[in-house]
Coordinates of C-alpha atoms in Angstrom, one line a residue:
M1 CA 5.6 11.1 -36.6
I2 CA 5.2 7.8 -34.7
S3 CA 1.9 6.4 -33.5
D4 CA 0.8 6.3 -29.9
D5 CA 1.3 2.5 -29.9
E6 CA 4.9 2.9 -31.2
K7 CA 5.5 5.6 -28.6
L8 CA 4.2 3.3 -25.8
I9 CA 6.4 0.5 -27.0
R10 CA 9.5 2.6 -26.8
R11 CA 8.6 4.0 -23.4
V12 CA 8.0 0.5 -22.0
A13 CA 11.3 -0.6 -23.5
L14 CA 13.2 2.3 -22.0
A15 CA 11.6 1.7 -18.6
S16 CA 12.7 -1.9 -18.7
L17 CA 16.3 -0.8 -18.6
R18 CA 16.3 -0.8 -14.8
S19 CA 19.3 1.3 -14.0
I20 CA 18.0 4.4 -15.9
T21 CA 16.3 6.8 -13.5
P22 CA 14.1 9.7 -14.5
R23 CA 17.0 12.2 -14.1
L24 CA 19.3 10.1 -16.3
A25 CA 16.5 9.4 -18.8
G26 CA 15.9 13.2 -19.1
E27 CA 19.6 13.8 -19.8
I28 CA 19.8 11.0 -22.4
L29 CA 16.6 11.9 -24.2
S30 CA 17.4 15.6 -24.3
R31 CA 20.6 14.8 -26.1
T32 CA 19.3 12.2 -28.4
G33 CA 16.0 13.9 -29.2
G34 CA 13.6 11.3 -27.7
E35 CA 12.9 7.6 -27.2
E36 CA 12.6 6.8 -30.9
Q37 CA 16.1 8.1 -31.6
F38 CA 17.4 6.3 -28.5
F39 CA 16.4 3.0 -30.0
S40 CA 17.2 3.8 -33.7
L41 CA 20.8 5.0 -33.2
T42 CA 23.6 2.5 -33.2
A43 CA 25.5 1.9 -29.9
S44 CA 28.5 3.9 -31.1
Q45 CA 26.3 6.8 -32.2
L46 CA 24.4 6.8 -29.0
S47 CA 27.6 6.8 -26.9
A48 CA 29.1 9.6 -28.9
I49 CA 25.9 11.8 -28.6
V50 CA 25.4 11.3 -24.9
G51 CA 29.1 11.5 -24.0
F52 CA 29.5 8.3 -22.2
N53 CA 29.2 4.5 -22.7
N54 CA 26.9 2.1 -21.0
R55 CA 26.2 -1.6 -21.4
L56 CA 22.5 -0.8 -21.8
F57 CA 23.4 1.0 -25.1
A58 CA 24.3 -2.3 -26.7
D59 CA 22.3 -3.0 -29.9
D60 CA 21.2 -6.5 -28.8
I61 CA 20.0 -5.3 -25.4
R62 CA 17.9 -2.5 -26.9
R63 CA 16.5 -4.8 -29.6
K64 CA 15.5 -7.3 -26.9
A65 CA 13.9 -4.5 -24.9
I66 CA 11.8 -3.4 -27.9
A67 CA 10.7 -7.0 -28.7
E68 CA 9.6 -7.5 -25.1
A69 CA 7.9 -4.1 -25.0
E70 CA 5.8 -5.1 -28.1
R71 CA 4.5 -8.1 -26.2
E72 CA 3.8 -6.0 -23.1
A73 CA 2.0 -3.4 -25.1
D74 CA -0.3 -6.1 -26.4
F75 CA -0.9 -7.3 -22.8
I76 CA -1.7 -3.7 -21.7
A77 CA -4.2 -3.2 -24.5
R78 CA -6.0 -6.5 -23.9
N79 CA -6.3 -6.0 -20.1
R80 CA -7.1 -2.3 -19.9
I81 CA -4.0 -1.5 -18.0
R82 CA -3.2 2.2 -17.7
P83 CA 0.6 2.7 -18.1
L84 CA 2.0 6.0 -16.6
Y85 CA 5.3 7.3 -17.9
Y86 CA 7.3 9.6 -15.8
T87 CA 6.5 12.6 -18.0
D88 CA 2.7 11.9 -18.1
P89 CA 0.5 14.4 -16.1
G90 CA -1.1 11.4 -14.3
Y91 CA 2.2 10.0 -13.0
P92 CA 2.4 10.5 -9.2
Q93 CA 4.3 13.7 -8.5
R94 CA 5.2 12.5 -5.0
L95 CA 7.0 9.6 -6.5
L96 CA 9.0 11.9 -8.9
Q97 CA 10.5 13.5 -5.8
C98 CA 12.4 10.2 -5.2
D99 CA 15.7 9.7 -7.1
D100 CA 15.0 6.0 -7.7
A101 CA 11.5 6.4 -9.1
P102 CA 10.6 4.1 -12.0
L103 CA 10.2 5.5 -15.5
M104 CA 6.9 3.6 -15.9
I105 CA 4.3 2.3 -13.6
Y106 CA 1.4 0.0 -14.6
T107 CA -2.0 0.6 -13.0
L108 CA -5.4 -1.0 -12.8
G109 CA -8.1 1.2 -11.4
D110 CA -9.2 4.8 -11.5
C111 CA -7.6 6.3 -8.4
D112 CA -6.1 9.8 -8.8
L113 CA -2.5 9.3 -7.8
N114 CA -2.1 13.1 -7.2
S115 CA -5.0 13.6 -4.9
S116 CA -4.5 15.5 -1.7
H117 CA -3.7 13.0 1.1
F118 CA -1.9 9.7 0.8
I119 CA -1.2 7.5 3.9
G120 CA 0.9 4.4 3.8
I121 CA 0.2 1.7 6.4
V122 CA 2.6 -1.2 6.7
G123 CA 3.6 -3.8 9.2
T124 CA 4.3 -7.5 10.0
R125 CA 2.8 -10.3 8.1
H126 CA 2.1 -11.9 11.5
A127 CA -0.3 -9.2 12.8
T128 CA -1.7 -9.6 16.3
P129 CA -5.2 -8.6 17.4
Y130 CA -3.6 -5.4 18.9
G131 CA -2.2 -4.4 15.5
N132 CA -5.3 -5.3 13.5
A133 CA -7.6 -3.5 15.9
F134 CA -5.4 -0.4 15.8
V135 CA -5.4 -0.3 12.0
A136 CA -9.2 -0.7 11.8
E137 CA -9.9 2.1 14.3
L138 CA -7.2 4.3 12.8
V139 CA -8.6 4.1 9.3
E140 CA -12.1 4.6 10.5
G141 CA -11.1 7.6 12.5
L142 CA -9.2 9.2 9.6
A143 CA -12.2 8.6 7.3
S144 CA -14.7 10.2 9.8
R145 CA -12.5 13.1 10.9
M146 CA -10.7 14.3 7.8
A147 CA -12.3 16.9 5.6
E148 CA -11.0 15.2 2.4
P149 CA -10.9 11.4 2.4
P150 CA -7.4 10.1 2.4
V151 CA -6.1 7.3 0.1
I152 CA -4.7 4.3 2.0
V153 CA -1.6 2.7 0.5
S154 CA -0.1 -0.7 1.4
G155 CA 1.4 -3.8 -0.2
L156 CA -1.5 -6.3 -0.3
A157 CA 0.6 -8.8 1.8
Y158 CA -0.6 -10.9 4.7
G159 CA -1.0 -9.3 8.1
I160 CA -1.1 -5.5 8.5
D161 CA -1.1 -4.8 4.8
I162 CA -4.4 -6.7 4.0
A163 CA -5.9 -5.4 7.3
S164 CA -5.2 -1.8 6.0
H165 CA -6.9 -2.5 2.7
K166 CA -9.9 -4.1 4.3
A167 CA -10.2 -1.3 6.8
A168 CA -10.2 1.3 4.0
L169 CA -12.9 -0.6 2.1
T170 CA -15.0 -0.8 5.3
A171 CA -14.6 3.0 5.8
G172 CA -15.4 3.8 2.2
L173 CA -11.8 5.1 1.4
P174 CA -9.9 4.4 -1.8
T175 CA -6.9 2.1 -1.3
I176 CA -3.9 1.2 -3.4
G177 CA -2.1 -2.1 -3.4
V178 CA 1.5 -1.9 -4.6
L179 CA 2.5 -5.2 -6.1
A180 CA 5.9 -6.9 -6.3
H181 CA 5.0 -8.4 -9.7
G182 CA 3.2 -7.7 -12.9
L183 CA -0.5 -7.2 -13.2
N184 CA -0.9 -10.6 -14.9
T185 CA -1.1 -12.3 -11.5
L186 CA -1.8 -11.7 -7.9
Y187 CA 0.2 -12.8 -4.8
P188 CA -1.0 -14.0 -2.5
A189 CA -3.9 -15.5 -4.4
T190 CA -6.1 -15.5 -1.3
H191 CA -6.3 -11.7 -1.5
R192 CA -7.7 -11.7 -5.1
D193 CA -11.3 -10.9 -3.9
T194 CA -10.1 -8.0 -1.8
A195 CA -8.0 -6.7 -4.7
A196 CA -11.0 -6.8 -7.0
R197 CA -13.1 -4.9 -4.5
M198 CA -10.3 -2.3 -4.2
V199 CA -10.3 -1.7 -8.0
R200 CA -14.2 -1.5 -8.1
S201 CA -14.3 0.9 -5.1
G202 CA -12.1 3.7 -6.6
G203 CA -8.8 2.2 -5.6
M204 CA -6.0 0.7 -7.6
L205 CA -3.4 -2.0 -8.1
L206 CA 0.0 -0.6 -9.1
S207 CA 3.3 -2.0 -10.1
D208 CA 6.5 -1.1 -11.9
Y209 CA 6.9 -4.7 -13.1
R210 CA 5.9 -5.9 -16.5
S211 CA 3.7 -9.0 -17.0
I212 CA 6.7 -10.9 -18.3
D213 CA 9.0 -10.1 -15.4
A214 CA 9.7 -13.1 -13.2
I215 CA 8.8 -12.9 -9.5
H216 CA 11.9 -12.7 -7.3
R217 CA 12.2 -12.4 -3.6
G218 CA 14.0 -9.1 -4.0
N219 CA 11.0 -7.6 -5.7
F220 CA 9.2 -7.4 -2.4
L221 CA 11.8 -5.2 -0.9
A222 CA 12.2 -3.2 -4.0
R223 CA 8.5 -2.4 -4.2
N224 CA 8.7 -0.9 -0.7
R225 CA 10.3 2.3 -2.2
L226 CA 7.0 2.8 -4.1
V227 CA 4.9 2.5 -1.0
A228 CA 7.1 5.0 0.8
G229 CA 7.4 7.3 -2.2
L230 CA 3.7 7.5 -3.0
C231 CA 2.7 8.7 0.5
D232 CA 2.7 11.9 2.5
C233 CA 3.2 9.9 5.6
L234 CA 3.8 6.3 6.6
V235 CA 2.4 4.4 9.6
V236 CA 4.1 1.2 10.9
A237 CA 1.5 -0.6 12.9
E238 CA 3.5 -3.6 14.1
S239 CA 7.0 -4.9 13.2
D240 CA 9.9 -6.8 14.5
T241 CA 13.3 -5.1 14.3
K242 CA 13.9 -6.6 10.9
G243 CA 11.5 -6.9 8.0
G244 CA 10.0 -5.1 5.1
A245 CA 8.1 -2.6 7.2
M246 CA 11.3 -1.4 8.8
V247 CA 12.9 -1.0 5.3
T248 CA 9.8 1.0 4.2
A249 CA 10.0 3.2 7.3
R250 CA 13.6 4.1 6.7
L251 CA 13.0 4.7 3.0
A252 CA 10.1 7.0 3.9
S253 CA 12.3 8.9 6.3
A254 CA 15.0 9.2 3.6
Y255 CA 12.4 10.6 1.2
S256 CA 11.5 13.2 3.9
R257 CA 8.1 11.7 4.6
D258 CA 6.6 11.8 8.1
V259 CA 6.8 8.4 9.8
F260 CA 4.6 7.2 12.6
A261 CA 4.8 4.0 14.7
L262 CA 2.5 2.2 17.1
P263 CA 4.2 1.6 20.4
G264 CA 3.9 -1.6 22.3
R265 CA 5.2 -3.6 25.2
I266 CA 9.0 -4.0 25.2
N267 CA 8.7 -7.8 25.3
D268 CA 6.2 -8.1 22.4
R269 CA 8.1 -9.4 19.4
F270 CA 6.1 -7.4 16.9
S271 CA 6.3 -4.1 18.8
R272 CA 10.1 -4.2 19.0
G273 CA 10.6 -2.7 15.6
C274 CA 8.1 0.1 16.2
N275 CA 9.6 0.9 19.6
R276 CA 13.1 1.0 17.9
L277 CA 11.8 3.4 15.2
I278 CA 10.5 5.7 17.9
S279 CA 13.6 5.5 20.1
D280 CA 15.8 6.2 17.0
C281 CA 13.7 9.3 16.2
V282 CA 12.8 7.8 12.8
A283 CA 9.1 7.7 13.7
Q284 CA 6.7 9.6 15.9
L285 CA 4.6 7.8 18.3
V286 CA 1.0 7.3 17.1
T287 CA -2.0 6.3 19.2
G288 CA -4.8 7.4 16.9
P289 CA -5.9 9.4 13.9
D290 CA -5.6 12.8 15.7
D291 CA -1.8 12.3 16.0
I292 CA -1.5 12.1 12.3
I293 CA -4.0 14.8 11.4
E294 CA -2.4 17.3 13.8
T295 CA 1.2 16.5 12.7
M296 CA 0.3 16.7 9.0
R297 CA -1.9 19.8 9.6
W298 CA -4.7 18.3 7.5
P299 CA -8.1 20.0 7.6
V300 CA -10.8 18.2 9.6
R301 CA -14.5 18.1 9.0
E302 CA -16.8 20.8 10.4
P303 CA -18.7 19.5 13.5
E304 CA -22.2 18.2 12.7
G305 CA -25.2 19.9 14.1
T306 CA -26.1 16.9 16.2
Q307 CA -23.6 15.3 18.6
Q308 CA -22.6 11.7 17.7
E309 CA -23.1 8.9 20.2
L310 CA -19.9 8.3 22.1
F311 CA -20.8 4.7 22.7
P312 CA -23.0 2.4 20.6
T313 CA -26.4 1.3 21.9
L314 CA -26.2 -2.4 22.8
T315 CA -29.0 -5.0 22.9
P316 CA -29.3 -6.9 26.2
D317 CA -27.6 -9.9 24.7
E318 CA -24.7 -7.7 23.3
Q319 CA -24.4 -6.0 26.7
A320 CA -24.2 -9.4 28.4
V321 CA -21.4 -10.6 26.1
T322 CA -19.6 -7.3 26.5
D323 CA -19.8 -7.4 30.3
L324 CA -18.5 -11.0 30.3
L325 CA -15.5 -10.2 28.1
T326 CA -14.7 -7.1 30.0
L327 CA -14.7 -9.1 33.3
K328 CA -12.8 -12.1 32.0
G329 CA -10.5 -10.5 29.4
E330 CA -11.3 -13.3 26.9
A331 CA -13.5 -16.3 26.5
T332 CA -14.4 -19.1 24.1
L333 CA -17.7 -19.5 22.3
N334 CA -18.8 -22.2 24.7
D335 CA -17.7 -20.2 27.7
I336 CA -19.8 -17.3 26.5
A337 CA -22.8 -19.5 25.6
V338 CA -22.9 -21.0 29.1
A339 CA -22.3 -17.7 30.9
V340 CA -24.9 -15.6 29.1
D341 CA -27.4 -18.5 28.4
I342 CA -27.7 -17.9 24.6
P343 CA -28.0 -21.0 22.3
V344 CA -24.8 -21.5 20.3
P345 CA -26.3 -21.1 16.8
R346 CA -27.8 -17.7 17.7
L347 CA -24.7 -16.7 19.7
M348 CA -22.5 -17.3 16.6
G349 CA -24.4 -14.9 14.5
L350 CA -24.4 -12.3 17.3
L351 CA -20.6 -12.6 17.7
I352 CA -20.0 -12.2 14.0
D353 CA -22.2 -9.0 14.0
M354 CA -20.4 -7.6 17.0
E355 CA -17.0 -8.3 15.5
F356 CA -18.1 -6.5 12.3
R357 CA -19.2 -3.5 14.4
N358 CA -15.8 -3.5 16.2
L359 CA -17.5 -4.4 19.5
L360 CA -15.2 -7.3 20.1
L361 CA -12.2 -9.1 18.7
S362 CA -11.9 -12.6 17.5
V363 CA -8.4 -14.1 18.2
P364 CA -6.7 -17.4 17.3
G365 CA -7.9 -20.4 19.2
G366 CA -11.6 -19.6 18.8
R367 CA -11.5 -17.0 21.6
Y368 CA -13.0 -13.5 21.9
R369 CA -11.7 -10.4 23.6
P370 CA -13.1 -6.9 24.2
A371 CA -12.5 -4.5 21.3
L372 CA -9.5 -2.2 21.6
R373 CA -10.8 1.4 22.0
L374 CA -8.4 4.2 20.9

């Protein structure tokens, strides 16, 4: 009888042999008797038992895998990482539906990976105010309308990804960041604080890479299969015709997931990909949370006894700023200060508060626009 530590080492080692899928692993282990036998048999014995030869059966490759797994097991123990093997009850069952699911994933956080509703939100790293505003209002709408709070999944990258995670945190929803590297680092480093908040707020960081695995450019495309596979549906908020979000959308469609895309003007670069997904019938058009809830047939909250305010109550200063931006379309801080006759120091605080409440949008160049209302 091997110990739990020895069992983990062998599972980590087997999972590091990248071309072995859960289906193939199941066949190999059923014939050999388990992970311990897979690593204790000689290459010739192993080939004879399973009925075929594979370069991964070589003695030196399997010895190296065990040595690296011992180091990884130590890292897991020291950093309170929760490894999930494909046969563990906690392993995401949605992911097991995908032929290329990893044998092992490494997680940090307490999110239930088999809870009711998982929504992936992805898009360009060069998100526009249109895309960011849509994501914020979509997530807030899902949180307020759905009977059971959904889990928001994305890749923790710049642009739409990080906007999705932040929107989930603001709405009080758990959110999962799928990483393209081990849990020993975080890229981009500027998102470290957000990642920490995600873990503290019932969310999770998740990866199928070990701490000793080098970061390669291809990792970022490979991790998209996890984003697509973990979810019940996927939303593409903004994308050009090429990029990671488009890859994720087509993977999600191949996994029989519902795909949604935010339409945009035909000349807008980062709406071209979404428009293409819709025209190719890969994605359904989405304009707000109700499109997703109705398509997925998810239960909604019972109406409250008191009717909610349709529009927030504004102070006179907030109303003056809102009226100005509605009239002009956009304005700088100085333009607003002159037009509404509010001192700049006080106006700066007012604008920050209005942006936090989704009453306006701050855009590059120090300009402000009216909030996009869905």
